[in-house]
Amino acid sequence: MTILGTSQKRAFEEDGFVVLPRFATAAEMESLRRRAAEIVDAFDPSKQSAIFSTKDESANQNDYFVQSREKISCFFEEEAFDDAGQLKQEKALSINKIGAALHDLDPVFDRFSHSEKLKALAPDLRLEQSQIWQSMYIFKQPHIGGEVVWHQDASFFYTEPISVVTFWFALEDATVQNGCLWTQPGSHKGPLRERYVLNDQNVLVRYDVDTSPWPDEKDAIPLEVESGTLICFHGLLPHYSESNRSEKSRHAYTLHVTDARTDYAADNWIQRSAALPVRGF
Ligand code: FE2
């Protein structure tokens, strides 16, 4: 069974991404939004010493982040707090994202992330033996949703050869106003510019791989899509999103998937222990 038509496969190869409107149903999107709201509701920040510790704050935050690879962890928007360290708006409107093992640990996200339809789609994107390393629920909250600068997802999910594909589901309409994705079609044909790896102290660090500049923003196009749309993009495709200053949130759910026929780098920040082995679709 093949999901993509010839022109869609060509778009993925030539542009580095393919947009699939109405891939998911309204009921599916609603169930993910509802489940995410429940997770945030159950999240008690006061028990989260990693976030509020005054001593050695950055090390604790790094540990909280690294451990999230095998957990369901909530992260705040950078602009969520006032100068006194208090939330400026209710908790539900303060969370930046939930990560990174929703697809393995939460029954609702597990079901959605391992559907027959995704299993059938993966080979059309050169994923013959899928491995889903990460899931993220991204809120892009009204007013405070932070920008994400130019990057390539292969910087985080490095394999030889590069195989990572990002599955980006719009859970709400994504527009220029609320911070949709931007990219330059075809720019995945450029080099990998940087990598993010865990160093021997288990701290996430960045280094240059290739100093080629990022695309010029005047060459970037916005990917404005309706709720239910799936955008699949190549791991080398540079992309960014602007901050959200609008009244509307821009929820999205993402999966990062590599091919098991390639070599997954031992210094990628996401690794799996024997307790939670990596799975495919
Ligand atoms: Fe990304």
Short mmCIF file of C-alpha atoms and ligand atoms in Angstrom, two decimals:
data_model
loop_
_atom_site.label_atom_id
_atom_site.label_comp_id
_atom_site.label_asym_id
_atom_site.label_seq_id
_atom_site.Cartn_x
_atom_site.Cartn_y
_atom_site.Cartn_z
CA MET A 1 0.00 0.00 0.00
CA THR A 2 1.25 3.43 -0.79
CA ILE A 3 -0.13 6.61 0.74
CA LEU A 4 1.62 9.31 -1.24
CA GLY A 5 1.02 9.95 -4.92
CA THR A 6 3.87 10.45 -7.36
CA SER A 7 3.76 14.25 -7.12
CA GLN A 8 3.75 14.12 -3.30
CA LYS A 9 6.76 11.81 -3.28
CA ARG A 10 8.47 14.18 -5.67
CA ALA A 11 7.64 17.14 -3.41
CA PHE A 12 9.27 15.37 -0.49
CA GLU A 13 12.39 14.66 -2.54
CA GLU A 14 12.61 18.06 -4.27
CA ASP A 15 11.22 20.48 -1.65
CA GLY A 16 12.22 18.51 1.45
CA PHE A 17 8.67 18.45 2.77
CA VAL A 18 5.17 17.35 1.89
CA VAL A 19 1.92 18.79 3.25
CA LEU A 20 -0.96 16.35 3.75
CA PRO A 21 -4.21 18.18 4.56
CA ARG A 22 -6.89 16.26 6.51
CA PHE A 23 -4.49 13.43 7.34
CA ALA A 24 -6.03 13.19 10.81
CA THR A 25 -9.67 13.58 11.79
CA ALA A 26 -11.11 16.35 13.92
CA ALA A 27 -11.96 13.72 16.55
CA GLU A 28 -8.33 12.52 16.67
CA MET A 29 -7.02 16.06 17.04
CA GLU A 30 -9.58 16.75 19.77
CA SER A 31 -8.60 13.60 21.68
CA LEU A 32 -4.90 14.60 21.66
CA ARG A 33 -5.70 18.15 22.78
CA ARG A 34 -7.90 16.83 25.58
CA ARG A 35 -5.28 14.34 26.74
CA ALA A 36 -2.55 17.01 26.73
CA ALA A 37 -4.76 19.25 28.86
CA GLU A 38 -5.17 16.40 31.35
CA ILE A 39 -1.40 15.88 31.53
CA VAL A 40 -0.80 19.58 32.18
CA ASP A 41 -3.59 19.61 34.77
CA ALA A 42 -1.90 16.75 36.63
CA PHE A 43 1.52 18.43 36.44
CA ASP A 44 2.46 19.98 39.80
CA PRO A 45 5.23 22.53 39.25
CA SER A 46 5.82 22.92 43.00
CA LYS A 47 7.08 19.34 43.11
CA GLN A 48 9.29 20.06 40.16
CA SER A 49 12.48 21.10 41.96
CA ALA A 50 14.33 20.92 38.68
CA ILE A 51 12.56 24.04 37.55
CA PHE A 52 12.41 26.13 40.70
CA SER A 53 15.68 25.26 42.38
CA THR A 54 17.68 28.41 43.05
CA LYS A 55 20.95 26.55 43.51
CA ASP A 56 22.69 25.11 40.48
CA GLU A 57 19.65 25.91 38.40
CA SER A 58 21.05 25.20 34.98
CA ALA A 59 22.46 21.79 35.94
CA ASN A 60 19.10 20.76 37.39
CA GLN A 61 17.30 21.97 34.33
CA ASN A 62 19.70 20.05 32.14
CA ASP A 63 19.05 16.87 34.15
CA TYR A 64 15.29 17.39 33.98
CA PHE A 65 15.60 17.84 30.22
CA VAL A 66 17.85 14.81 29.64
CA GLN A 67 15.67 12.55 31.79
CA SER A 68 12.59 13.60 29.84
CA ARG A 69 13.70 11.35 26.99
CA GLU A 70 12.07 8.40 28.76
CA LYS A 71 9.29 10.32 30.49
CA ILE A 72 6.32 12.58 30.01
CA SER A 73 7.67 15.95 31.20
CA CYS A 74 6.22 19.45 30.99
CA PHE A 75 8.36 22.49 30.13
CA PHE A 76 7.38 26.11 30.67
CA GLU A 77 7.44 28.88 28.11
CA GLU A 78 10.43 31.14 28.73
CA GLU A 79 8.15 34.16 29.10
CA ALA A 80 5.73 32.37 31.43
CA PHE A 81 7.09 33.98 34.62
CA ASP A 82 7.23 37.55 35.88
CA ASP A 83 10.34 39.05 37.50
CA ALA A 84 9.27 37.68 40.90
CA GLY A 85 9.17 34.16 39.48
CA GLN A 86 5.36 33.90 39.50
CA LEU A 87 3.33 32.63 36.58
CA LYS A 88 1.87 35.54 34.62
CA GLN A 89 -1.08 33.45 33.42
CA GLU A 90 -2.73 30.18 34.43
CA LYS A 91 -0.63 27.02 34.24
CA ALA A 92 -2.58 25.64 31.28
CA LEU A 93 -1.49 28.69 29.25
CA SER A 94 2.11 28.61 30.47
CA ILE A 95 3.44 25.31 29.17
CA ASN A 96 5.73 25.37 26.14
CA LYS A 97 5.80 21.63 25.46
CA ILE A 98 5.41 18.09 26.76
CA GLY A 99 8.06 15.54 25.87
CA ALA A 100 9.61 13.25 24.96
CA ALA A 101 8.13 9.72 25.28
CA LEU A 102 4.42 10.45 25.05
CA HIS A 103 4.16 8.03 22.14
CA ASP A 104 5.36 5.12 24.30
CA LEU A 105 4.06 6.01 27.76
CA ASP A 106 0.63 7.54 27.24
CA PRO A 107 -2.12 5.29 25.87
CA VAL A 108 -3.86 8.04 23.86
CA PHE A 109 -0.67 9.27 22.20
CA ASP A 110 0.59 5.70 21.79
CA ARG A 111 -2.51 4.72 19.82
CA PHE A 112 -2.36 7.79 17.61
CA SER A 113 1.40 7.47 16.99
CA HIS A 114 1.33 3.80 15.99
CA SER A 115 -1.55 3.87 13.53
CA GLU A 116 -1.80 1.67 10.45
CA LYS A 117 -1.93 4.83 8.34
CA LEU A 118 1.41 6.11 9.63
CA LYS A 119 2.89 2.64 9.24
CA ALA A 120 1.81 2.66 5.60
CA LEU A 121 3.09 6.21 5.01
CA ALA A 122 6.59 5.71 6.42
CA PRO A 123 8.09 3.77 3.46
CA ASP A 124 7.00 6.57 1.12
CA LEU A 125 9.39 8.79 3.11
CA ARG A 126 12.29 6.34 2.85
CA LEU A 127 11.64 4.94 6.32
CA GLU A 128 11.70 1.20 5.74
CA GLN A 129 12.44 0.28 9.36
CA SER A 130 11.04 3.08 11.49
CA GLN A 131 12.29 3.98 14.93
CA ILE A 132 10.29 6.65 16.76
CA TRP A 133 12.70 8.36 19.14
CA GLN A 134 10.74 11.36 20.29
CA SER A 135 7.28 12.80 20.58
CA MET A 136 6.55 16.39 21.52
CA TYR A 137 3.35 18.24 22.17
CA ILE A 138 4.04 21.89 21.38
CA PHE A 139 1.59 24.53 22.63
CA LYS A 140 2.87 27.77 21.12
CA GLN A 141 0.76 29.60 23.68
CA PRO A 142 -1.12 32.83 22.95
CA HIS A 143 0.97 36.00 23.56
CA ILE A 144 4.01 34.20 25.05
CA GLY A 145 4.67 31.31 22.62
CA GLY A 146 8.42 31.54 22.03
CA GLU A 147 10.19 31.68 18.68
CA VAL A 148 12.27 28.74 17.45
CA VAL A 149 15.21 29.90 15.34
CA TRP A 150 16.52 28.25 12.16
CA HIS A 151 17.57 24.67 12.78
CA GLN A 152 17.62 21.20 11.21
CA ASP A 153 16.15 18.28 13.12
CA ALA A 154 19.02 16.02 12.00
CA SER A 155 21.17 18.08 14.39
CA PHE A 156 19.40 16.25 17.21
CA PHE A 157 18.77 12.87 15.54
CA TYR A 158 21.99 12.21 13.70
CA THR A 159 22.30 8.96 11.78
CA GLU A 160 24.75 7.82 9.10
CA PRO A 161 23.47 8.25 6.52
CA ILE A 162 20.94 10.89 7.59
CA SER A 163 17.46 9.42 7.76
CA VAL A 164 15.41 11.38 10.29
CA VAL A 165 11.97 12.51 9.16
CA THR A 166 9.79 14.83 11.23
CA PHE A 167 6.04 14.24 11.38
CA TRP A 168 4.36 17.52 12.34
CA PHE A 169 0.63 17.35 13.04
CA ALA A 170 -1.35 20.57 13.27
CA LEU A 171 -3.75 20.17 16.19
CA GLU A 172 -5.05 23.67 15.55
CA ASP A 173 -4.94 25.96 12.52
CA ALA A 174 -1.38 27.26 12.10
CA THR A 175 -1.08 30.76 10.61
CA VAL A 176 1.53 33.47 10.24
CA GLN A 177 -0.14 35.22 13.18
CA ASN A 178 0.12 32.35 15.67
CA GLY A 179 3.58 31.15 14.67
CA CYS A 180 3.36 28.56 11.88
CA LEU A 181 6.44 26.82 10.47
CA TRP A 182 8.59 28.63 7.90
CA THR A 183 11.02 27.00 5.52
CA GLN A 184 12.78 27.42 2.18
CA PRO A 185 11.70 24.72 -0.28
CA GLY A 186 14.67 22.68 -1.49
CA SER A 187 17.00 23.88 1.26
CA HIS A 188 17.36 20.30 2.59
CA LYS A 189 19.90 19.84 -0.21
CA GLY A 190 22.34 21.95 1.80
CA PRO A 191 24.70 20.58 4.47
CA LEU A 192 24.06 19.72 8.10
CA ARG A 193 25.21 22.86 9.89
CA GLU A 194 25.35 21.87 13.55
CA ARG A 195 24.90 19.05 15.99
CA TYR A 196 23.53 18.93 19.51
CA VAL A 197 25.05 16.12 21.54
CA LEU A 198 25.46 15.00 25.13
CA ASN A 199 29.01 15.56 26.34
CA ASP A 200 30.74 13.30 28.84
CA GLN A 201 29.10 15.25 31.70
CA ASN A 202 25.71 14.41 30.21
CA VAL A 203 25.14 18.05 29.28
CA LEU A 204 23.60 19.01 25.96
CA VAL A 205 26.11 20.97 23.90
CA ARG A 206 26.12 22.36 20.38
CA TYR A 207 28.90 22.40 17.83
CA ASP A 208 29.34 23.50 14.24
CA VAL A 209 29.48 20.85 11.55
CA ASP A 210 29.43 23.24 8.57
CA THR A 211 29.47 27.02 8.76
CA SER A 212 27.22 27.56 5.72
CA PRO A 213 24.72 30.33 6.50
CA TRP A 214 21.05 29.64 7.17
CA PRO A 215 18.67 30.49 4.34
CA ASP A 216 17.77 34.15 3.96
CA GLU A 217 14.42 34.83 5.63
CA LYS A 218 13.24 36.58 2.50
CA ASP A 219 13.44 33.20 0.72
CA ALA A 220 11.38 31.44 3.40
CA ILE A 221 7.70 30.62 2.97
CA PRO A 222 5.11 30.15 5.73
CA LEU A 223 3.43 26.76 5.97
CA GLU A 224 -0.05 27.88 6.96
CA VAL A 225 -2.14 24.75 7.49
CA GLU A 226 -5.46 23.72 8.94
CA SER A 227 -5.96 21.51 11.96
CA GLY A 228 -5.63 17.86 10.96
CA THR A 229 -2.84 18.54 8.45
CA LEU A 230 0.33 16.47 8.61
CA ILE A 231 3.58 18.03 7.41
CA CYS A 232 6.41 15.54 6.86
CA PHE A 233 9.86 16.97 6.43
CA HIS A 234 13.39 15.83 5.78
CA GLY A 235 15.85 16.00 8.68
CA LEU A 236 18.12 18.38 6.77
CA LEU A 237 15.35 20.89 6.00
CA PRO A 238 16.08 24.20 7.77
CA HIS A 239 12.93 25.57 9.41
CA TYR A 240 11.89 28.05 12.08
CA SER A 241 8.79 29.51 13.68
CA GLU A 242 8.16 32.99 14.99
CA SER A 243 6.90 33.86 18.43
CA ASN A 244 3.15 33.87 18.92
CA ARG A 245 1.85 37.30 19.91
CA SER A 246 -1.71 36.51 18.84
CA GLU A 247 -4.74 35.56 20.91
CA LYS A 248 -4.75 32.01 19.54
CA SER A 249 -2.59 29.07 20.55
CA ARG A 250 -0.95 26.91 17.87
CA HIS A 251 -0.86 23.36 19.18
CA ALA A 252 1.16 20.78 17.25
CA TYR A 253 2.27 17.20 17.86
CA THR A 254 5.56 15.98 16.43
CA LEU A 255 7.34 12.67 15.99
CA HIS A 256 11.01 12.26 15.08
CA VAL A 257 11.64 9.01 13.26
CA THR A 258 14.83 7.46 11.89
CA ASP A 259 15.49 4.32 9.88
CA ALA A 260 17.01 1.39 11.77
CA ARG A 261 19.10 0.47 8.72
CA THR A 262 21.24 3.56 9.48
CA ASP A 263 23.61 4.08 12.41
CA TYR A 264 22.04 6.12 15.19
CA ALA A 265 24.74 8.22 16.88
CA ALA A 266 25.65 7.24 20.44
CA ASP A 267 25.97 10.92 21.43
CA ASN A 268 22.46 11.97 20.32
CA TRP A 269 20.69 13.25 23.44
CA ILE A 270 17.81 10.83 23.03
CA GLN A 271 18.80 7.28 23.83
CA ARG A 272 16.64 4.45 25.11
CA SER A 273 17.40 2.07 27.97
CA ALA A 274 16.45 -1.60 27.94
CA ALA A 275 13.41 -0.67 30.03
CA LEU A 276 11.92 1.35 27.17
CA PRO A 277 13.28 0.07 23.87
CA VAL A 278 12.76 2.19 20.76
CA ARG A 279 9.84 1.05 18.59
CA GLY A 280 8.63 1.73 15.08
CA PHE A 281 5.16 2.59 13.88
FE FE2 B 1 12.43 21.34 14.31
#
